Coordinates of C-alpha atoms in Angstrom, one line a residue:
M122 CA 4.8 -20.1 23.2
Q123 CA 1.3 -21.0 24.5
I124 CA -1.7 -19.7 22.8
K125 CA -4.4 -19.2 25.4
S126 CA -7.1 -17.4 23.4
D127 CA -8.3 -16.6 19.9
T128 CA -6.9 -13.1 20.3
E129 CA -3.4 -14.4 21.0
G130 CA -3.7 -16.8 18.1
M131 CA -4.7 -14.1 15.7
A132 CA -2.0 -11.7 17.0
L133 CA 0.6 -14.3 16.2
A134 CA -0.9 -14.8 12.7
L135 CA -0.7 -11.1 12.2
E136 CA 3.0 -11.2 13.1
W137 CA 3.5 -13.8 10.4
A138 CA 1.5 -11.8 7.9
A139 CA 3.8 -8.8 8.4
K140 CA 6.7 -11.0 7.3
G141 CA 5.2 -10.8 3.8
M142 CA 5.0 -7.0 3.9
Y143 CA 7.2 -6.4 0.8
I144 CA 6.6 -9.6 -1.3
T145 CA 2.9 -10.5 -1.7
A146 CA 1.5 -7.7 -4.0
P147 CA -0.9 -7.8 -5.7
N148 CA -2.1 -10.4 -3.2
P149 CA -2.8 -9.4 0.4
R150 CA -0.3 -10.0 3.2
I151 CA -1.7 -13.0 5.1
G152 CA -0.4 -15.0 8.0
C153 CA -1.6 -18.4 9.3
V154 CA -0.8 -20.3 12.5
I155 CA -2.1 -23.8 13.4
V156 CA -2.6 -24.5 17.1
R157 CA -3.3 -27.7 19.0
D158 CA -3.8 -27.7 22.8
G159 CA -2.3 -24.2 23.0
A160 CA 0.9 -25.1 21.1
V161 CA 1.8 -23.7 17.7
I162 CA 2.4 -26.7 15.4
G163 CA 2.7 -24.9 12.1
A164 CA 3.0 -21.3 10.8
G165 CA 3.5 -19.5 7.5
H166 CA 2.8 -16.4 5.4
T167 CA 1.8 -15.7 1.8
Q168 CA 4.6 -16.0 -0.7
P169 CA 5.1 -13.9 -3.9
A170 CA 2.2 -14.0 -6.4
G171 CA 1.8 -17.5 -7.9
Q172 CA 3.4 -19.2 -5.0
A173 CA 1.9 -20.7 -1.8
H174 CA -0.5 -18.8 0.3
A175 CA -0.2 -18.6 4.1
E176 CA -2.5 -21.6 4.8
I177 CA -0.4 -23.9 2.5
Q178 CA 2.8 -22.7 4.1
A179 CA 1.5 -23.4 7.6
L180 CA 0.3 -26.9 6.6
R181 CA 3.7 -27.6 5.0
D182 CA 5.5 -26.3 8.1
A183 CA 3.4 -28.6 10.4
Q184 CA 4.1 -31.6 8.1
A185 CA 7.8 -30.8 8.0
R186 CA 7.8 -30.7 11.9
G187 CA 6.0 -34.1 12.0
N188 CA 2.8 -32.6 13.5
D189 CA -0.7 -33.9 12.8
V190 CA -3.1 -31.0 12.0
R191 CA -6.3 -33.1 12.2
G192 CA -8.7 -31.4 14.6
A193 CA -6.4 -28.5 15.2
T194 CA -7.3 -24.8 15.0
A195 CA -6.0 -22.5 12.2
Y196 CA -5.8 -18.8 12.7
V197 CA -5.8 -16.9 9.4
T198 CA -5.7 -13.1 9.0
L199 CA -8.1 -13.2 6.1
E200 CA -10.8 -15.7 5.0
P201 CA -9.2 -18.6 3.1
C202 CA -9.7 -18.2 -0.7
S203 CA -12.2 -20.5 -2.3
H204 CA -11.4 -19.9 -6.0
Y205 CA -8.8 -20.9 -8.5
G206 CA -6.5 -18.0 -9.2
R207 CA -2.8 -18.2 -9.6
T208 CA -3.0 -21.1 -7.0
P209 CA -5.6 -23.6 -6.0
P210 CA -8.2 -22.7 -3.3
C211 CA -6.8 -22.7 0.3
S212 CA -10.2 -23.7 1.6
N213 CA -9.9 -27.1 -0.2
A214 CA -6.5 -27.7 1.4
L215 CA -7.9 -27.0 4.9
V216 CA -10.8 -29.3 4.4
Q217 CA -8.6 -32.1 3.1
A218 CA -6.1 -31.6 6.0
G219 CA -8.9 -32.3 8.5
L220 CA -8.7 -29.0 10.5
G221 CA -11.2 -28.9 13.3
R222 CA -11.6 -25.1 13.5
V223 CA -10.7 -22.1 11.4
V224 CA -10.7 -18.6 12.8
A225 CA -10.4 -15.7 10.3
A226 CA -9.8 -12.1 11.2
M227 CA -12.0 -10.8 8.3
V228 CA -14.2 -12.0 5.5
D229 CA -12.4 -11.5 2.2
P230 CA -13.9 -8.5 0.2
N231 CA -12.8 -10.1 -3.1
P232 CA -16.1 -10.9 -4.9
L233 CA -14.6 -14.2 -5.9
V234 CA -14.5 -15.2 -2.2
A235 CA -16.7 -12.9 -0.1
G236 CA -17.8 -15.5 2.5
R237 CA -17.7 -18.6 0.2
G238 CA -14.4 -19.8 1.8
L239 CA -15.9 -19.9 5.3
A240 CA -19.1 -21.4 4.0
Q241 CA -17.2 -24.2 2.3
L242 CA -15.3 -24.9 5.6
E243 CA -18.5 -24.9 7.6
A244 CA -20.3 -27.2 5.1
A245 CA -17.4 -29.7 5.5
G246 CA -18.0 -29.8 9.3
I247 CA -15.3 -27.4 10.3
D248 CA -16.1 -24.9 13.1
V249 CA -15.6 -21.4 11.8
A250 CA -15.4 -17.9 13.3
S251 CA -14.4 -14.5 12.1
G252 CA -13.9 -10.9 13.3
V253 CA -11.0 -11.5 15.6
L254 CA -8.5 -8.5 15.5
A255 CA -10.3 -7.4 12.3
E256 CA -9.1 -3.8 12.6
E257 CA -5.5 -4.8 12.7
A258 CA -5.9 -7.1 9.8
H259 CA -7.6 -4.4 7.8
E260 CA -4.7 -2.0 8.4
L261 CA -2.2 -4.5 7.2
N262 CA -4.0 -4.8 3.8
I263 CA -5.7 -1.5 3.6
G264 CA -4.8 -1.1 -0.1
F265 CA -6.1 -4.5 -1.1
F266 CA -9.4 -3.8 0.6
R267 CA -9.7 -0.4 -1.0
R268 CA -9.0 -1.9 -4.5
M269 CA -11.5 -4.8 -3.9
R270 CA -14.2 -2.5 -2.7
H271 CA -13.7 0.6 -4.8
G272 CA -11.5 -0.4 -7.7
R273 CA -8.6 1.9 -6.9
P274 CA -5.6 1.9 -4.6
W275 CA -5.2 3.3 -1.1
V276 CA -3.4 6.6 -1.8
R277 CA -0.8 7.8 0.8
L278 CA 0.8 11.2 0.2
K279 CA 4.1 11.7 1.8
T280 CA 5.7 15.1 2.5
A281 CA 8.4 16.4 4.8
A282 CA 8.5 20.0 6.1
S283 CA 9.8 22.3 8.8
L284 CA 7.6 23.1 11.8
D285 CA 6.4 26.2 9.9
G286 CA 5.3 24.1 6.9
A287 CA 8.2 24.7 4.4
T288 CA 9.2 21.8 2.2
A289 CA 12.0 23.7 0.5
L290 CA 13.4 27.2 0.2
D291 CA 12.1 29.4 -2.6
D292 CA 14.9 28.3 -4.9
G293 CA 14.0 24.7 -4.3
E294 CA 16.8 23.7 -1.9
S295 CA 15.4 21.0 0.4
Q296 CA 18.2 18.6 1.3
W297 CA 17.8 18.1 4.1
I298 CA 14.9 19.5 6.1
T299 CA 14.2 16.3 8.0
S300 CA 16.7 13.8 9.5
A301 CA 18.4 10.7 8.1
Q302 CA 16.1 8.6 10.4
A303 CA 13.0 10.1 8.9
R304 CA 14.3 9.6 5.4
A305 CA 15.0 5.9 6.2
D306 CA 11.5 5.5 7.6
G307 CA 10.1 7.1 4.4
H308 CA 11.9 4.4 2.3
A309 CA 10.2 1.7 4.3
W310 CA 6.8 3.3 3.4
R311 CA 7.9 3.4 -0.2
A312 CA 8.8 -0.3 -0.1
R313 CA 5.4 -1.4 1.1
A314 CA 3.7 0.4 -1.7
S315 CA 2.9 -1.2 -5.1
A316 CA 3.7 2.0 -6.9
I317 CA 5.3 5.5 -6.3
L318 CA 3.8 8.5 -8.1
T319 CA 5.4 11.8 -8.7
G320 CA 5.0 14.7 -11.1
I321 CA 7.2 16.2 -13.8
G322 CA 7.9 19.2 -11.6
T323 CA 9.6 17.1 -9.0
V324 CA 11.5 15.1 -11.7
R325 CA 12.8 18.4 -13.1
Q326 CA 13.7 20.0 -9.8
D327 CA 15.1 17.0 -7.8
D328 CA 15.9 14.4 -10.5
P329 CA 14.9 11.6 -8.1
Q330 CA 15.4 7.9 -8.5
L331 CA 12.2 7.1 -6.5
T332 CA 13.4 3.7 -5.5
A333 CA 13.1 2.1 -2.1
R334 CA 16.6 2.0 -0.6
G335 CA 18.0 0.6 2.6
V336 CA 15.0 -1.8 2.9
D337 CA 15.3 -5.6 2.5
T338 CA 12.8 -5.9 -0.3
P339 CA 13.0 -8.1 -3.4
L340 CA 10.5 -5.9 -5.2
Q341 CA 10.7 -2.3 -6.2
P342 CA 7.5 -0.3 -6.5
R343 CA 6.4 0.7 -10.0
R344 CA 7.3 4.3 -10.7
V345 CA 4.5 6.5 -12.1
I346 CA 5.1 10.0 -13.5
V347 CA 2.3 12.5 -14.2
D348 CA 3.6 14.5 -17.2
S349 CA 0.7 16.1 -19.1
R350 CA 2.8 17.3 -22.1
L351 CA 5.5 14.6 -22.0
D352 CA 8.2 17.2 -21.1
I353 CA 10.4 14.6 -19.3
D354 CA 14.1 14.6 -20.1
P355 CA 15.1 11.2 -21.6
G356 CA 18.2 11.4 -19.3
A357 CA 16.2 11.7 -16.1
R358 CA 17.4 9.3 -13.4
I359 CA 13.9 8.0 -12.8
L360 CA 13.9 6.5 -16.3
R361 CA 16.8 4.3 -15.5
G362 CA 16.3 0.7 -14.3
E363 CA 12.8 -0.8 -14.3
P364 CA 10.4 0.7 -16.9
C365 CA 8.1 3.6 -15.7
W366 CA 4.5 4.3 -16.4
I367 CA 4.3 7.9 -17.7
V368 CA 0.8 9.4 -17.6
A369 CA 0.2 12.1 -20.2
A370 CA -2.7 14.2 -21.7
V371 CA -1.4 14.1 -25.2
A372 CA -0.9 11.3 -27.6
G373 CA 0.9 10.6 -30.9
T374 CA 4.1 12.6 -30.2
A375 CA 7.6 11.8 -31.1
K376 CA 8.5 11.9 -27.4
E377 CA 5.8 9.2 -26.7
A378 CA 7.3 7.0 -29.4
A379 CA 10.8 7.5 -28.0
L380 CA 9.7 6.7 -24.4
R381 CA 7.9 3.5 -25.6
A382 CA 11.0 2.5 -27.6
A383 CA 13.0 2.8 -24.4
G384 CA 10.7 0.3 -22.7
H385 CA 8.4 2.7 -20.8
E386 CA 4.7 2.7 -21.0
V387 CA 2.8 5.9 -21.8
I388 CA -0.7 6.1 -20.5
V389 CA -2.9 8.8 -22.1
L390 CA -5.7 10.1 -19.8
P391 CA -6.7 13.6 -20.6
N392 CA -9.3 15.6 -18.8
A393 CA -11.4 18.5 -20.2
A394 CA -8.7 21.0 -19.2
G395 CA -6.0 19.2 -21.1
K396 CA -4.3 17.9 -17.9
V397 CA -4.1 14.3 -16.7
D398 CA -7.4 13.0 -15.4
L399 CA -6.3 12.1 -11.9
P400 CA -9.5 10.2 -10.7
A401 CA -9.3 8.2 -14.0
L402 CA -5.7 7.5 -13.2
M403 CA -6.6 6.1 -9.8
L404 CA -9.1 3.7 -11.4
E405 CA -6.5 2.7 -14.0
L406 CA -4.0 1.9 -11.3
G407 CA -6.6 -0.2 -9.6
R408 CA -7.2 -2.1 -12.8
R409 CA -3.5 -2.8 -12.9
E410 CA -3.7 -4.3 -9.4
I411 CA -1.9 -1.5 -7.5
N412 CA -2.9 -1.9 -3.9
E413 CA -1.1 1.0 -2.2
L414 CA 0.0 4.1 -4.1
H415 CA 2.8 6.2 -2.4
V416 CA 2.9 9.8 -3.6
E417 CA 6.0 12.0 -3.4
A418 CA 5.3 15.1 -5.5
G419 CA 5.4 18.9 -5.4
A420 CA 2.9 21.3 -4.0
R421 CA 0.9 21.7 -7.2
L422 CA 0.4 18.0 -7.9
N423 CA -0.2 17.4 -4.2
A424 CA -2.9 20.0 -4.3
S425 CA -4.5 18.7 -7.4
L426 CA -4.7 15.2 -5.9
V427 CA -6.3 16.5 -2.8
R428 CA -8.7 18.7 -4.7
E429 CA -9.8 15.8 -6.9
G430 CA -10.4 13.6 -3.8
C431 CA -7.7 11.1 -4.7
V432 CA -5.8 11.1 -1.4
D433 CA -6.8 8.9 1.5
E434 CA -3.9 9.5 3.9
L435 CA -1.1 12.0 4.6
L436 CA 2.3 10.8 5.8
V437 CA 3.9 14.0 7.1
Y438 CA 7.4 14.3 8.6
L439 CA 7.8 17.5 10.6
A440 CA 11.3 18.7 11.6
P441 CA 11.8 20.7 14.7
S442 CA 13.0 23.8 12.8
L443 CA 11.8 27.0 11.3
V444 CA 12.7 27.9 7.7
G445 CA 10.6 31.0 7.0
P446 CA 9.1 31.8 3.6
G447 CA 9.6 28.9 1.2
Q448 CA 7.7 26.3 -0.8
G449 CA 4.7 24.7 1.0
M450 CA 3.2 21.2 1.1
F451 CA 0.1 22.1 -0.9
A452 CA -0.5 24.8 -3.5
L453 CA -4.2 25.0 -2.6
P454 CA -6.3 28.1 -3.4
P455 CA -7.4 30.4 -0.6
L456 CA -10.7 29.6 1.1
A457 CA -13.5 32.1 1.2
R458 CA -14.8 30.6 4.5
L459 CA -13.0 28.6 7.2
A460 CA -16.0 26.2 7.2
D461 CA -14.7 25.1 3.8
K462 CA -11.5 23.6 5.2
R463 CA -10.6 20.0 4.3
Q464 CA -11.0 18.0 7.5
L465 CA -8.6 15.2 8.5
R466 CA -8.3 13.0 11.6
F467 CA -5.0 11.9 13.2
H468 CA -4.4 8.2 12.8
G469 CA -1.0 8.0 14.3
V470 CA 1.8 10.2 15.7
A471 CA 5.3 9.0 16.4
Q472 CA 8.8 10.4 16.9
V473 CA 11.3 9.3 14.3
G474 CA 14.8 10.5 15.3
P475 CA 14.3 14.2 16.1
D476 CA 11.3 14.5 13.8
L477 CA 7.6 13.8 14.1
R478 CA 5.8 11.4 11.8
I479 CA 2.1 12.1 11.5
L480 CA -0.4 9.9 9.7
A481 CA -3.6 11.8 9.0
R482 CA -6.6 10.5 7.1
F483 CA -9.2 12.6 5.2
A484 CA -12.7 12.6 6.5
H485 CA -13.9 11.0 3.3
D486 CA -12.2 7.8 4.5
H487 CA -15.4 6.2 5.8
A488 CA -15.4 2.8 7.3
E489 CA -14.4 0.3 4.7

C-alpha cells in the first residue's frame, strides 16, 4: 500500500499496535511502520514485557526484507522510549539506524520519558513531529495513560441487563439475559484488561471462573476478589488455576493463612467502616502495574465503586427484553434531588447480535 500522508502512516501504525492488544501489559500497545517514498519498508508492534518494542520490531522487519532505513520516516503510536527499562532505549536504536524523520502520535506520559525521546532524536538531527491521531492512540492505551498520570488503572465496569434494567431475577437467575454474541464480546473486553475484579457476593451467587474464554490471548487477566471478611469458600471455581489477589479488611485469620498456603495473595486494606478501602485498592493496583481493570460484580459492589469515584467507564449490554422486578445494576441510595444525579456521557453505542453495547464515561473523566 502507498502511504500518502502522516495520517495514513499513523493509521497503519495504529493497526499494528492493535495486534499487541492482549500481550504487551504492563507496557503500552505500540505500533511502528517505516516508510520510504510512500512504501512501507518495515513494520512491527510491541512484544510481551521484556521483549522487543515496536520500533525494534520494525527495524528488524526492514532488515529482514533487505530494506535500507537510512533517511526513511518512522510512524510510532507513542514517543520512543529513552530510558533503560526491561529493554534498551528505542530512541538510541532509531538514531543509530539513521532514520530521517520520526512521527509520534503522542508524547509519552511516563515521567522517565516525557519528551526526552523526541528531544534525543531531534538533537541527533532527526526531524520529529507529534500529535498525529493522538486521540486514537490515547484510546488504545487509556489504562497505561491513566496509570502514568494518576497512579491507578482505568476502571471499566461491565454489566448486562434487560431493557428495564434487570440484571437477574429476585432469586438470582440471570443466565442468560443477553445473547451469546454479547457474552463473547464481553470476553474480548475481559481479555484486554490487566485484571478482573469481582466481589464475594458474585462469587457466592454465580461461582464464576472470571477467565477470558474464546479469545486468542496468551495471557489471562489477574483475578481480584473484594472479600472484606474472607468469607470465600476454598472450593470456589475462581480459586482454581492462576493465583488470585483477595482483598480483605481483616488480617491474621486462619482463612488468610489457608489462602496464602494455597498460593493466593491476601491484600488487607481496611477503611474506617471495616470494609475494603476501594480508592486505596485502585492505587495499590496501579502500583502493581495494572493498566485496565475490568469489573464484573453485583449491584452492591458496583454501587460502592461508583460512590467512591473509582469507576471511569460503564460497559453496558442491554437486551431487547423486559423482565420486570428483579436485581438491578447498582444498589445506589435514593436521591433527594434530581440535580444530584451522577452524570455520564455516551462514548460509543453499537449493536452486538440482538443486544446494544453502550460505553458511557463518568463526567469526572476529564481530558487526560
